[in-house]
């Protein structure tokens, strides 16, 4: 969206309050969604819960194609469609709900920097593990991604997505990395987050911000998703304050969600934290 | 050529452990900078901050312009590329500029480096390699003139296409968008990033107190080309020039750590010293002008009052003192 269109949209957004029938769209939870998409979706859901805004999660097989930017999740509010956490945060801010108003300029700079760290390291690592590691791609990613479609479309779409992700990894210089190096990067990222969090309840003291939502989304998904091996989850588990951070947010914001999901927990996700 | 250098390095390894230099390959310098390439600048700056002795070899006018991935560090037979890896390697060799940072500051370093990579680098790549005016008038001529024949036909084009594909793959959000729609977004993100860096730096000399660290090296590497390059169309450059503390930061590092590179251009090295000669010159010039104008006034008066010009009758009084002075000038 160009800048003028964005300003226009946020003006319109400011005019109406948050409706009751806001919906969040993501790929099918049981069979289709992958680690990276699930992490982004959970981050957005957590953010909206932290703001106290109701949203209905709706699963569609073609969510990726419905999204205006090609990325999931996206929310449908009123007559607007916004995708990805960054634009959604701006959109809710235009509607008058913001978590980071109390921060001064330096803290805001730090928050944005840490959010970029999570996007740059954790999300890229998730994409790498899913699509550039041949074993995971063959066993998990390609079958899951193409499960709603019949032959030969499933093969074509799966390979197309894999090719796109590998091109992107090539462009940013991650294609030369080995799996061990990627795990090492994840570990360093978690170490940085752990050191920043320290003993505080949230990253910016008492109040949760979008950074907390983003970190929770990624870490919780990594901890509760079964991959070919558990090495990624082990890297995260070695930082106890991050584990307790995830527990705390899960208890505070997802108590009802847990009760619903335990009755129908999926094969892919292990449900709640161990 | 590299083998002989490596052999020389091997020989000196037997004698000393730390003293022999590590060889760094990077792009050459221009516009008061030791190198025009962001990643090379990062490594060079970190080398200066941590006191590592780096033998810098520029790859200009060699075949390495197309074969090597720059910057590249050679030491005792190992080769390390990519700024992050090179900095890790230097730290393992006990050249550590981050020694005094707390754990939280170390975490902040990682976060800010990620911010630079995600928000600022696409706009830098666009400014130098994709923007048509800059590319045609500055970047391509520079890289063409610093590459040997026949590589000068290929090197700039290859870099430009790599830059464009990187921007499109990471920032263009759907296959339907083309570069013009992404431009607005990446420039506004880059300006925001520069503002955030400026807020974080505040009035300090460096990002973490009084000594420079790896974060300072990364920020310097990214913004120095943007400040110093003579870009024909640089909206990002204009924005950066308004952020005084970042410009000061860059000039401080250049002045304190890279005086060899800019020794020929002393004017830029010491901005305060130039004020005095300029002021003195200005004063002299003003005095000369004043004297000239006085003389001209006098000559004018003389001409008006000279007998050949049929003076007015009521001007006979000033004639007397003027005619006295008339005799003295030649």
XYZ file of C-alpha atoms in Angstrom:
604
model
C 0.000 0.000 0.000
C 1.383 3.398 -0.795
C 1.870 5.913 1.964
C -1.063 8.084 0.978
C -3.383 5.101 0.898
C -2.143 4.025 4.324
C -2.827 7.447 5.794
C -6.277 7.405 4.218
C -7.058 3.964 5.599
C -5.934 4.882 9.094
C -8.175 7.948 8.942
C -11.122 5.765 8.064
C -10.100 3.279 10.723
C -10.102 5.957 13.358
C -13.668 6.796 12.563
C -15.245 3.513 13.723
C -14.841 1.604 16.946
C -13.739 -2.019 17.027
C -16.667 -4.180 15.892
C -17.774 -7.391 17.543
C -17.393 -9.527 14.458
C -13.721 -8.960 13.750
C -12.175 -12.091 12.285
C -8.628 -13.382 12.028
C -7.826 -15.738 9.180
C -5.084 -18.341 9.167
C -4.442 -21.633 7.388
C -6.070 -24.818 8.695
C -4.884 -25.478 12.185
C -5.015 -29.252 12.193
C -3.472 -30.155 8.906
C -2.040 -27.250 7.045
C -0.473 -24.531 9.145
C 3.286 -24.531 9.497
C 5.531 -23.405 12.320
C 6.309 -19.899 11.061
C 2.709 -19.058 10.161
C 1.447 -20.465 13.422
C 3.941 -18.304 15.321
C 2.855 -15.125 13.499
C -0.800 -15.945 14.017
C -0.356 -16.581 17.726
C 1.576 -13.318 18.078
C -1.324 -11.362 16.547
C -3.891 -13.192 18.673
C -1.886 -12.469 21.822
C -1.559 -8.809 20.892
C -5.294 -8.443 20.358
C -6.025 -10.192 23.640
C -3.601 -7.892 25.418
C -5.473 -4.920 23.995
C -8.740 -6.488 25.082
C -10.139 -6.623 21.548
C -12.315 -9.603 20.658
C -11.489 -11.498 17.498
C -12.784 -14.720 16.051
C -10.168 -17.091 14.667
C -11.253 -18.590 11.404
C -9.284 -21.210 9.502
C -9.250 -21.301 5.727
C -7.227 -23.412 3.363
C -6.549 -20.489 1.061
C -5.832 -17.901 3.747
C -2.483 -17.082 2.186
C -4.130 -16.128 -1.076
C -6.883 -14.122 0.587
C -4.346 -11.973 2.381
C -3.584 -8.592 0.771
C 0.152 -9.040 1.214
C 0.398 -12.788 0.738
C 1.292 -13.370 4.365
C -0.787 -14.745 7.171
C -2.435 -13.952 9.491
C -4.709 -11.163 8.458
C -7.677 -9.601 10.186
C -10.959 -8.534 8.708
C -12.365 -5.630 10.681
C -15.389 -3.729 9.479
C -14.645 -3.308 5.806
C -10.856 -3.339 6.074
C -8.349 -6.127 5.735
C -4.954 -5.780 7.391
C -2.197 -8.377 7.437
C 0.938 -8.925 9.518
C 1.688 -7.737 13.027
C 3.291 -4.385 12.127
C 0.359 -2.975 10.125
C -2.135 -4.501 12.588
C -0.444 -2.662 15.474
C -0.697 0.590 13.517
C -4.307 -0.151 12.649
C -5.315 -0.725 16.272
C -3.398 2.382 17.239
C -5.487 4.373 14.779
C -8.557 2.978 16.496
C -7.244 4.226 19.818
C -5.874 1.025 21.359
C -2.151 0.985 21.950
C 0.147 -0.902 24.294
C 3.287 1.167 23.801
C 2.044 4.676 24.562
C 3.802 4.824 27.893
C 7.251 4.305 26.392
C 9.651 7.172 25.794
C 11.633 7.546 22.573
C 14.653 5.519 23.622
C 12.469 2.664 24.871
C 10.447 2.739 21.700
C 13.672 2.500 19.696
C 14.694 -0.507 21.789
C 11.331 -2.155 21.347
C 11.426 -1.781 17.584
C 15.003 -3.042 17.525
C 14.081 -6.167 19.495
C 11.069 -6.812 17.299
C 13.349 -6.676 14.276
C 15.727 -9.049 16.019
C 12.920 -11.565 16.462
C 11.805 -11.141 12.857
C 15.309 -11.253 11.484
C 16.580 -14.203 13.486
C 13.749 -16.319 14.814
C 11.368 -16.058 11.906
C 14.095 -16.521 9.313
C 15.421 -19.507 11.250
C 11.922 -21.014 11.342
C 11.564 -20.573 7.597
C 15.001 -22.050 7.027
C 14.314 -25.114 9.135
C 10.977 -25.702 7.470
C 11.965 -25.253 3.852
C 15.734 -25.400 3.404
C 16.367 -28.461 5.540
C 15.577 -31.294 3.141
C 14.465 -33.796 5.738
C 11.989 -31.470 7.420
C 10.752 -30.182 4.091
C 10.038 -33.665 2.799
C 8.554 -35.094 5.988
C 6.570 -32.177 7.322
C 6.445 -28.944 5.377
C 5.533 -30.053 1.889
C 2.884 -32.605 2.909
C 1.250 -30.194 5.350
C 1.357 -27.166 3.082
C -0.303 -28.942 0.203
C -2.730 -31.135 2.164
C -5.969 -29.359 1.115
C -5.221 -29.794 -2.584
C -5.384 -32.785 -4.869
C -2.740 -34.090 -7.216
C -0.986 -32.521 -9.161
C -1.704 -29.132 -7.614
C -0.301 -30.154 -4.266
C 3.111 -30.962 -5.723
C 3.243 -27.781 -7.758
C 2.270 -25.467 -4.915
C 4.573 -27.107 -2.408
C 7.604 -26.933 -4.670
C 6.768 -23.380 -5.702
C 6.642 -22.260 -2.080
C 9.899 -24.064 -1.326
C 11.588 -22.432 -4.293
C 10.387 -18.975 -3.194
C 11.660 -19.408 0.341
C 15.009 -20.719 -0.878
C 15.382 -17.714 -3.177
C 14.759 -15.417 -0.261
C 17.301 -17.243 1.902
C 19.785 -16.899 -0.923
C 19.200 -13.172 -1.204
C 19.827 -12.513 2.466
C 22.819 -14.819 2.663
C 21.371 -17.631 4.760
C 21.665 -20.295 2.112
C 25.319 -20.895 2.997
C 24.468 -21.668 6.593
C 24.323 -25.167 7.982
C 21.572 -26.370 10.290
C 23.898 -26.226 13.290
C 24.717 -22.610 12.564
C 21.012 -21.806 12.380
C 20.407 -23.483 15.745
C 23.338 -21.497 17.107
C 21.762 -18.262 15.814
C 18.464 -19.160 17.472
C 20.302 -19.807 20.697
C 22.062 -16.438 20.530
C 18.786 -14.697 19.821
C 17.148 -16.388 22.798
C 20.123 -15.445 24.926
C 19.738 -11.798 23.923
C 16.011 -11.916 24.708
C 16.647 -13.653 27.999
C 19.244 -11.079 29.026
C 16.945 -8.238 28.066
C 14.039 -9.756 29.983
C 16.079 -10.470 33.103
C 13.788 -10.962 36.068
C 11.075 -8.562 34.935
C 7.574 -9.831 34.222
C 7.488 -8.220 30.772
C 10.117 -6.700 28.529
C 9.199 -3.154 29.463
C 8.564 -3.649 33.125
C 4.985 -3.976 34.253
C 3.033 -3.510 31.066
C 3.028 -5.921 28.152
C 3.750 -4.467 24.731
C 3.684 -5.799 21.189
C 7.208 -7.076 21.722
C 5.921 -9.417 24.439
C 3.180 -10.627 22.107
C 5.654 -11.302 19.315
C 8.169 -13.113 21.510
C 5.438 -15.188 23.131
C 4.000 -16.143 19.750
C 7.293 -17.436 18.453
C 8.585 -19.111 21.601
C 5.313 -20.813 22.506
C 4.955 -22.190 19.005
C 8.526 -23.464 18.979
C 8.027 -25.151 22.338
C 4.757 -26.804 21.451
C 5.313 -27.894 17.870
C 6.602 -31.289 16.944
C 9.323 -31.194 14.325
C 11.593 -33.968 13.150
C 13.743 -33.452 16.203
C 13.441 -31.470 19.387
C 16.656 -29.524 19.095
C 14.984 -26.181 18.469
C 12.727 -26.560 21.483
C 15.693 -27.610 23.609
C 17.546 -24.419 22.672
C 14.656 -22.331 23.943
C 14.080 -24.450 27.057
C 17.597 -23.787 28.296
C 16.560 -20.229 29.202
C 14.357 -20.554 32.256
C 13.172 -16.972 32.414
C 11.844 -17.246 28.874
C 9.958 -20.405 29.842
C 8.369 -18.730 32.848
C 7.563 -15.710 30.658
C 5.656 -17.963 28.263
C 3.834 -19.698 31.130
C 2.849 -16.377 32.614
C 1.389 -15.008 29.393
C -0.376 -18.262 28.672
C -1.959 -18.242 32.119
C -2.924 -14.582 31.957
C -4.349 -14.369 28.469
C -5.157 -17.837 27.278
C -6.865 -19.582 30.187
C -10.146 -19.919 28.295
C -8.319 -20.824 25.131
C -6.553 -23.646 26.894
C -9.782 -25.130 28.135
C -11.173 -25.118 24.601
C -8.086 -26.472 22.927
C -7.494 -29.339 25.320
C -10.678 -30.977 24.178
C -9.570 -30.862 20.556
C -5.778 -30.684 20.534
C -4.200 -31.335 17.179
C -1.653 -33.886 16.120
C 0.821 -31.221 15.172
C 0.602 -29.024 18.221
C 1.151 -30.490 21.634
C -1.469 -28.179 23.156
C -0.227 -26.485 26.293
C 3.311 -26.128 27.509
C 5.006 -29.189 29.046
C 50.015 -13.622 -5.394
C 47.876 -14.755 -2.520
C 50.060 -17.846 -2.022
C 53.155 -15.772 -1.542
C 51.341 -13.582 0.950
C 50.094 -16.655 2.784
C 53.608 -18.093 2.774
C 54.913 -14.891 4.264
C 52.198 -15.057 6.893
C 53.123 -18.670 7.703
C 56.774 -17.793 8.166
C 56.032 -14.981 10.523
C 53.628 -17.160 12.503
C 56.533 -19.273 13.713
C 58.213 -16.254 15.229
C 55.351 -14.366 16.848
C 51.795 -15.186 17.677
C 49.847 -11.968 17.694
C 51.995 -9.477 15.895
C 51.723 -10.543 12.297
C 48.876 -8.879 10.535
C 45.719 -10.479 9.359
C 44.998 -9.736 5.770
C 41.727 -8.100 4.895
C 40.399 -7.830 1.383
C 37.997 -5.005 0.760
C 36.890 -2.402 -1.719
C 38.968 0.727 -2.030
C 38.201 4.112 -0.564
C 36.939 7.412 -1.850
C 35.012 10.466 -0.664
C 37.134 10.701 2.520
C 36.293 7.152 3.497
C 38.692 4.222 3.802
C 36.236 2.131 1.811
C 33.030 2.813 -0.060
C 31.535 -0.579 0.741
C 29.386 -0.854 3.858
C 30.517 -4.300 5.001
C 34.194 -3.461 4.459
C 33.774 -0.258 6.473
C 32.238 -2.214 9.342
C 35.228 -4.539 9.553
C 37.753 -1.722 9.132
C 36.128 0.332 11.874
C 35.960 -2.628 14.240
C 39.601 -3.375 13.534
C 40.545 0.155 14.545
C 38.347 0.087 17.652
C 39.713 -3.204 18.921
C 43.328 -2.477 18.051
C 43.683 -5.355 15.603
C 46.457 -4.955 13.067
C 44.856 -5.567 9.717
C 46.851 -5.505 6.508
C 44.275 -4.015 4.207
C 44.407 -5.047 0.599
C 42.022 -3.431 -1.761
C 40.544 -5.597 -4.473
C 40.176 -2.708 -6.921
C 41.572 -3.390 -10.361
C 41.979 -7.115 -9.659
C 39.962 -10.121 -10.751
C 38.731 -10.436 -7.227
C 36.150 -7.778 -7.913
C 34.000 -10.499 -9.374
C 35.302 -13.645 -7.726
C 35.678 -12.686 -4.082
C 32.905 -12.037 -1.631
C 34.071 -8.955 0.134
C 35.084 -8.390 2.908
C 37.338 -11.375 3.425
C 39.791 -12.014 6.218
C 42.754 -14.306 5.700
C 44.707 -15.564 8.670
C 46.923 -18.617 8.966
C 45.229 -20.302 6.085
C 41.663 -19.762 7.251
C 39.304 -17.528 5.366
C 36.373 -15.779 6.974
C 33.709 -13.790 5.150
C 30.686 -11.741 6.245
C 31.090 -8.954 8.809
C 29.411 -10.849 11.681
C 31.646 -13.883 11.206
C 34.760 -11.737 10.885
C 33.920 -9.868 14.079
C 33.379 -13.175 15.906
C 36.723 -14.389 14.601
C 38.482 -11.227 15.767
C 36.885 -11.595 19.171
C 38.180 -15.134 19.433
C 41.624 -13.771 18.609
C 41.186 -11.574 21.656
C 40.541 -8.355 19.754
C 37.379 -7.529 21.578
C 35.902 -4.055 21.551
C 32.819 -5.247 23.439
C 34.689 -6.379 26.500
C 33.204 -3.825 28.818
C 29.601 -4.201 27.806
C 27.078 -5.668 30.201
C 24.945 -8.614 29.151
C 21.983 -6.357 28.472
C 24.085 -4.051 26.335
C 25.294 -7.038 24.372
C 21.672 -8.018 23.763
C 20.877 -4.453 22.711
C 23.770 -4.615 20.230
C 22.255 -7.660 18.543
C 18.849 -6.015 18.424
C 20.084 -2.761 16.911
C 22.175 -4.589 14.333
C 19.027 -6.494 13.312
C 17.191 -3.169 13.061
C 19.893 -1.769 10.772
C 19.814 -4.827 8.528
C 16.039 -4.935 8.208
C 15.149 -1.269 7.944
C 18.164 0.672 6.753
C 20.009 -1.624 4.406
C 17.224 -1.987 1.789
C 17.029 1.795 1.471
C 20.820 2.077 1.233
C 20.890 -0.564 -1.482
C 18.144 1.294 -3.295
C 19.861 4.677 -3.009
C 23.142 3.450 -4.389
C 22.191 0.679 -6.788
C 18.577 0.957 -7.907
C 17.865 4.690 -8.038
C 18.494 5.463 -11.690
C 20.145 8.849 -11.266
C 22.527 7.797 -8.521
C 23.407 4.550 -10.220
C 24.155 6.144 -13.580
C 26.046 9.157 -12.268
C 27.867 7.889 -9.221
C 27.843 4.194 -8.407
C 28.337 2.650 -11.821
C 31.132 5.026 -12.907
C 32.932 4.486 -9.620
C 32.781 0.705 -9.713
C 33.513 0.605 -13.419
C 36.613 2.717 -12.982
C 37.778 0.529 -10.113
C 37.428 -2.787 -11.922
C 39.828 -4.207 -14.487
C 38.916 -4.707 -18.110
C 36.796 -6.656 -19.101
C 35.145 -7.025 -15.694
C 34.116 -3.389 -15.645
C 31.231 -4.331 -17.900
C 29.892 -6.917 -15.481
C 30.673 -5.924 -11.921
C 28.278 -2.990 -11.444
C 25.433 -4.705 -13.265
C 25.777 -7.824 -11.158
C 25.800 -5.878 -7.904
C 22.797 -3.873 -9.033
C 20.749 -6.927 -9.884
C 21.687 -8.557 -6.567
C 20.579 -5.434 -4.732
C 17.293 -5.256 -6.606
C 16.472 -8.899 -6.023
C 17.274 -8.561 -2.338
C 14.939 -5.607 -1.961
C 12.132 -7.252 -3.876
C 12.384 -10.589 -2.120
C 12.475 -9.214 1.380
C 10.309 -6.134 1.146
C 7.904 -6.525 -1.730
C 5.056 -8.305 -0.079
C 3.369 -9.971 -2.953
C 4.503 -11.067 -6.399
C 2.392 -8.321 -7.889
C 4.230 -5.359 -6.433
C 7.058 -3.798 -8.364
C 9.901 -1.656 -7.172
C 8.157 1.723 -7.325
C 5.507 0.707 -4.818
C 8.077 -0.647 -2.440
C 10.213 2.513 -2.631
C 7.937 4.666 -0.505
C 7.758 2.005 2.144
C 11.482 1.322 2.393
C 12.408 5.009 2.511
C 9.907 5.782 5.247
C 11.172 2.787 7.255
C 14.770 3.913 6.749
C 13.985 7.440 7.905
C 12.265 6.038 10.967
C 15.277 3.836 11.648
C 17.628 6.828 11.401
C 15.412 8.768 13.799
C 15.448 5.852 16.245
C 19.244 5.667 16.072
C 19.478 9.383 16.644
C 17.215 9.131 19.700
C 19.282 6.274 21.067
C 22.592 8.058 20.507
C 21.420 11.276 22.138
C 24.328 13.495 23.089
C 26.858 10.762 23.640
C 29.951 10.212 21.543
C 29.271 6.524 21.037
C 26.327 4.249 21.616
C 27.612 2.725 24.841
C 29.487 5.412 26.712
C 32.849 6.791 25.696
C 34.473 3.877 23.915
C 33.337 2.552 20.561
C 31.994 -0.983 20.261
C 30.823 -3.276 17.501
C 27.461 -1.508 17.308
C 29.299 1.738 16.567
C 31.187 -0.078 13.811
C 27.944 -1.322 12.253
C 26.226 2.055 12.417
C 29.315 3.788 11.040
C 29.553 1.318 8.167
C 25.948 1.955 7.182
C 25.722 5.721 7.487
C 29.215 6.875 6.482
C 28.768 6.222 2.731
C 25.392 7.907 2.915
C 26.860 11.034 4.489
C 29.984 11.311 2.404
C 28.993 10.177 -1.067
C 28.169 12.973 -3.505
C 24.755 11.636 -4.467
C 22.851 13.499 -7.196
C 19.459 12.544 -5.800
C 19.551 11.695 -2.119
C 16.377 12.223 -0.121
C 17.699 9.865 2.532
C 20.964 11.783 2.605
C 19.094 15.033 3.188
C 17.164 13.436 6.006
C 20.371 12.130 7.555
C 22.076 15.517 7.325
C 19.359 16.944 9.513
C 20.286 14.502 12.267
C 23.290 16.351 13.624
C 24.345 13.868 16.233
C 24.704 11.063 13.688
C 26.817 13.275 11.389
C 28.977 14.271 14.353
C 29.314 10.597 15.301
C 30.549 9.730 11.818
C 32.980 12.627 11.643
C 34.333 11.855 15.112
C 35.159 8.307 14.115
C 36.762 9.427 10.864
C 38.802 12.054 12.638
C 39.990 9.875 15.501
C 40.496 6.538 13.805
C 40.966 7.130 10.110
C 43.132 10.226 9.874
C 45.541 8.438 7.485
C 42.892 8.095 4.869
C 41.859 11.705 4.970
C 45.255 13.233 5.739
C 45.444 14.815 2.287
C 42.199 16.579 2.886
C 42.950 18.370 6.117
C 40.058 20.713 5.660
C 37.580 17.970 6.396
C 39.617 16.479 9.211
C 39.531 19.443 11.514
C 36.465 21.569 10.947
C 37.283 23.956 13.783
C 40.750 24.856 12.503
C 39.408 25.850 9.119
C 37.172 28.441 10.657
C 40.135 30.562 11.762
C 41.899 30.891 8.385
C 38.557 31.414 6.724
C 37.655 34.115 9.189
C 41.079 35.700 8.875
C 40.812 35.645 5.106
C 37.372 37.100 5.308
C 38.632 39.862 7.547
C 41.485 40.691 5.213
C 39.141 40.664 2.274
C 36.741 42.955 4.048
C 39.530 45.331 4.886
C 40.752 45.378 1.316
C 37.256 45.999 0.061
C 36.806 48.796 2.515
C 40.058 50.390 1.461
C 39.099 50.009 -2.166
C 35.743 51.579 -1.579
C 37.365 54.457 0.280
C 39.741 55.044 -2.605
C 36.924 54.836 -5.088
C 34.935 57.338 -3.116
C 37.841 59.709 -3.041
C 38.478 59.329 -6.729
C 34.834 59.939 -7.402
C 34.902 63.081 -5.359
C 38.022 64.213 -7.142
C 36.457 63.676 -10.506
C 33.363 65.581 -9.562
C 35.324 68.405 -8.183
C 37.964 68.651 -10.934
C 37.942 71.841 -12.974
C 37.504 70.090 -16.366
C 34.065 68.848 -15.360
C 32.459 72.259 -14.906
C 31.778 71.983 -11.168
C 28.625 73.355 -9.655
C 29.063 76.747 -8.000
C 27.732 75.558 -4.598
C 30.398 72.916 -4.356
C 33.290 75.362 -4.154
C 33.676 74.843 -0.429
C 34.594 71.120 -0.458
C 36.854 71.830 -3.379
C 39.544 73.275 -1.202
C 40.249 70.274 1.059
C 39.766 67.840 -1.825
C 42.209 69.608 -4.044
C 44.789 69.393 -1.287
C 44.435 65.627 -1.153
C 44.420 65.582 -4.882
C 48.075 66.228 -4.996
C 49.119 63.226 -2.837
C 47.733 60.150 -4.714
C 49.589 59.256 -7.861
